[in-house]
Amino acid sequence: MIERTPILNIATHAILVFGLLFLLLPLYLVIVAASHSLQDVVAVPPNLLPGDQLWINLQAAWAKGHLGERFVTTFIVAMGVMTGKIVLSCITAFGIVFFDHRLKMPIFWLIFITLMLPLEVRIVPTYAVAANAFLPFQTLLDLSGITWVINAVSGVEVKLEWNLLNSYAGLIMPLIATATGTFLYRQFFLTIPEELVEAAKMDGAGPVRFLWDMLIPLSRTNIAALATIMFVYAWNQYLWPLLVVTDQSYAMIAVELSRLVPKFTATGGEVPKWHIAMAGTLIVMLPPIVVVVAMQRWFVRGLINTDK
Amino acid sequence: MRRAYFKNNWVAALMVAPQLIIVFTFFYFPTSQALYWAFTLEQPWGGGNTWVGFDNFAAILGDAYYWDSIWVSIVYAIGSTALAVIMALTLAIFADRQLAGYKLYRVGMIWPYAIAAPAVGLAFRFIFTPGAGLMMFINQMFPDLWNPVDNGTQAMGMVIVAGAWKQVAYNFIFFLAGLQSIPRSLIEAGAMDGARVLRRMRDIQLPLLAPTFFFVLVINITDSFTDSFGIVDTMTAGGPSRATDLMVYKIFNDGFQGLDYSGAAAQSIILMLLVIALTFVQFRYIERKVHYT
């Protein structure tokens, strides 16, 4: 600011550099391990400089984990979560903010509460729903007695079934069922001046026209922020795909990565192929890092506004 | 204040409906299902569930393994949160001085946000493995000093470091934003009154950062309870001998490996109550989020 603080400046840089090193050191060690052969990785004293095997290891990891196919699957899921979330949050927030009806606040709270319990906490019953997505509706029908009525009248037993295991829908939909994006949009829509709505109405624009021609162009930054956050979130999913997917062709990349080395508890056997595993780790890390660094400005703002 | 509204409520219904259906299917129904399972027991040969009241909870709370799991989760929550919050706060408050290289520092602190938990877990498992690299070297100089495969405390230590590392970026972003929303004029006034840099940090910036601090603290604790699966599963798989068997991990194991849905559901309910309680604390602080303008 105003004073000259040469010593403190040096200390500041020292602290920040130390922090950077703490954050970068694991990445460096991963790169080093990924660029040696297995013998060199487990050699004593350890190699602390990158070797020349990086490309070979990357190729080996790529082939061993079928990462090409996994990339495609993961990319499809990430895109699905991204667009699904953006579209849903946008129209939901629109329906809540720009209309006046009695159910406004109850609906808002119904969606708001979903922020409280992340998927991990309700994982077991959500899995049951994924096995049959119509289960909730079947239960409703059963409890309300409609199943019985239909059966008595027409003799047809109502049995709704829609299995989401091993499908993109099963991977994507539960990840969309939270309020994060809806909030970001609601906050933004509340800042839209009333006059804009009035002007649109005066010019004869209906709600859909207003949404499409005014709100969506205005919310470009929002979209960029949400897209970045959702891409990273979906790309990095681990627990949910681990459960829903048993068919290899739908496996996601983070799950595949964890299979490159045997579980921690497994004793004996051969030495884990660390060089391949670390090369795989590098490959899996790369896309979200690129996205986050490139979209830094928008994503930081979005993250802070959604509080998540 | 009255806002200008559109009149056509059918459009509104159409706009809100998809989200409500998804939320009902994948949020409300599963949550209520967890409640149902927690209070019932599935018959071994089919034929529906029978009501057992609080038996499932009694069984869990009488299980020493469950209490171990709670204890381990608390240790992990405190360890990883303390490490990640202190580190991020220190980095943010010094980065906020915006000396030369500020932008570079900022990118350098933010990028770990992008890394998947299993990737973090795998990387740290490699770094800490006694079978390769640095740790093997250290073990050769001091035999049997480091062996997380047998030593539960060491295993917990490396899980905490990995969890904290993953969290630092997120905290940093919030602290930096919080610091930058403090009006420049306050800090300038402090400077005019003769307060030096460190004094201004201690007496102006840190107190004004308190709301952000509490928010980040609670989010970190909540995340450590819910979001730790990927790290634990790839690093230690709950071992050795349950030393890192966090609550989320135990629910997964009991439910999907042990096929004890009722037990897992009861554990889920307990974890849900915990997370809800933490969220309430968090919302209280969000409401009190101070605006400095």
Coordinates of C-alpha atoms in Angstrom, one line a residue, chain A residues 81-213:
Chain A
V81 CA -24.9 -33.1 -16.3
M82 CA -23.8 -29.7 -17.5
T83 CA -26.6 -29.0 -19.9
G84 CA -29.2 -30.7 -17.8
K85 CA -28.3 -28.6 -14.8
I86 CA -28.1 -25.3 -16.7
V87 CA -31.4 -25.8 -18.5
L88 CA -33.2 -27.0 -15.4
S89 CA -31.9 -24.4 -13.0
C90 CA -32.6 -21.7 -15.5
I91 CA -36.2 -22.5 -16.1
T92 CA -36.9 -23.4 -12.5
A93 CA -35.5 -20.1 -11.3
F94 CA -37.5 -18.4 -14.0
G95 CA -40.7 -20.0 -12.9
I96 CA -40.0 -19.0 -9.3
V97 CA -38.9 -15.4 -9.8
F98 CA -41.0 -14.0 -12.6
F99 CA -44.4 -15.4 -11.7
D100 CA -46.7 -14.6 -8.8
H101 CA -48.4 -17.6 -7.4
R102 CA -49.1 -19.0 -4.0
L103 CA -46.9 -22.0 -4.4
K104 CA -43.9 -19.9 -5.1
M105 CA -42.3 -20.1 -1.7
P106 CA -43.2 -23.7 -1.0
I107 CA -41.6 -24.8 -4.3
F108 CA -38.6 -22.7 -3.5
W109 CA -38.1 -24.4 -0.2
L110 CA -38.7 -27.8 -1.6
I111 CA -35.8 -27.2 -3.9
F112 CA -33.7 -25.3 -1.4
I113 CA -33.8 -28.2 1.1
T114 CA -32.0 -30.5 -1.4
L115 CA -28.9 -28.5 -0.7
M116 CA -28.7 -30.1 2.7
L117 CA -28.1 -33.7 1.9
P118 CA -25.5 -34.6 -0.7
L119 CA -25.9 -37.7 -2.8
E120 CA -23.3 -39.6 -0.7
V121 CA -25.5 -39.5 2.4
R122 CA -28.6 -41.0 0.8
I123 CA -26.6 -43.3 -1.5
V124 CA -28.3 -46.7 -0.6
P125 CA -31.9 -45.7 -1.3
T126 CA -31.0 -43.6 -4.3
Y127 CA -29.4 -46.8 -5.7
A128 CA -32.8 -48.6 -5.3
V129 CA -34.4 -45.8 -7.2
A130 CA -31.9 -46.1 -10.0
A131 CA -32.7 -49.8 -10.3
N132 CA -36.3 -48.7 -11.0
A133 CA -36.8 -45.0 -11.6
F134 CA -40.6 -45.5 -11.5
L135 CA -40.4 -46.9 -8.0
P136 CA -41.4 -43.6 -6.4
F137 CA -44.5 -43.3 -8.6
Q138 CA -45.4 -47.0 -8.1
T139 CA -45.2 -46.4 -4.4
L140 CA -47.4 -43.4 -4.7
L141 CA -49.9 -45.3 -6.7
D142 CA -49.8 -48.2 -4.2
L143 CA -50.2 -46.0 -1.2
S144 CA -53.0 -44.0 -2.6
G145 CA -54.9 -47.1 -3.6
I146 CA -54.9 -46.3 -7.3
T147 CA -53.2 -49.5 -8.2
W148 CA -55.9 -51.4 -6.4
V149 CA -58.7 -49.4 -8.1
I150 CA -57.2 -50.0 -11.6
N151 CA -56.7 -53.6 -10.8
A152 CA -60.3 -54.0 -9.6
V153 CA -61.8 -52.1 -12.6
S154 CA -59.8 -53.4 -15.5
G155 CA -57.9 -56.4 -14.1
V156 CA -54.6 -54.9 -15.1
E157 CA -51.9 -54.9 -12.5
V158 CA -49.9 -51.7 -12.6
K159 CA -46.2 -52.4 -12.6
L160 CA -44.1 -49.5 -13.6
E161 CA -40.5 -50.2 -14.3
W162 CA -37.6 -48.3 -15.7
N163 CA -34.1 -49.6 -14.9
L164 CA -31.5 -46.9 -14.9
L165 CA -28.5 -49.1 -14.0
N166 CA -25.9 -49.1 -16.7
S167 CA -27.3 -46.2 -18.6
Y168 CA -26.4 -42.5 -19.2
A169 CA -29.8 -41.5 -17.7
G170 CA -28.9 -43.3 -14.5
L171 CA -25.5 -41.7 -14.3
I172 CA -26.7 -38.2 -15.1
M173 CA -30.1 -37.7 -13.4
P174 CA -29.3 -38.2 -9.7
L175 CA -26.4 -35.8 -10.1
I176 CA -28.7 -33.1 -11.4
A177 CA -31.2 -33.4 -8.5
T178 CA -29.8 -30.6 -6.3
A179 CA -30.4 -27.0 -6.0
T180 CA -27.0 -25.5 -6.6
G181 CA -27.6 -24.0 -10.0
T182 CA -31.1 -23.0 -9.2
F183 CA -29.7 -20.7 -6.6
L184 CA -27.2 -19.1 -8.8
Y185 CA -29.9 -18.3 -11.3
R186 CA -32.4 -17.1 -8.7
Q187 CA -29.8 -14.7 -7.3
F188 CA -29.2 -13.4 -10.7
F189 CA -32.8 -13.1 -11.8
L190 CA -33.6 -11.1 -8.6
T191 CA -31.2 -8.4 -9.8
I192 CA -33.0 -8.0 -13.1
P193 CA -34.7 -4.6 -12.9
E194 CA -38.5 -4.6 -12.9
E195 CA -38.5 -2.1 -15.8
L196 CA -37.1 -4.7 -18.1
V197 CA -40.0 -7.0 -17.4
E198 CA -42.5 -4.1 -17.9
A199 CA -40.8 -3.1 -21.2
A200 CA -40.9 -6.7 -22.5
K201 CA -44.5 -7.0 -21.6
M202 CA -45.3 -3.7 -23.2
D203 CA -43.7 -4.8 -26.4
G204 CA -45.9 -7.8 -26.4
A205 CA -43.4 -10.4 -25.3
G206 CA -44.7 -13.4 -23.5
P207 CA -42.8 -15.2 -20.7
V208 CA -41.0 -17.6 -23.0
R209 CA -40.0 -14.9 -25.4
F210 CA -38.7 -12.8 -22.5
L211 CA -36.7 -15.8 -21.2
W212 CA -35.2 -16.6 -24.5
D213 CA -34.5 -13.2 -25.9

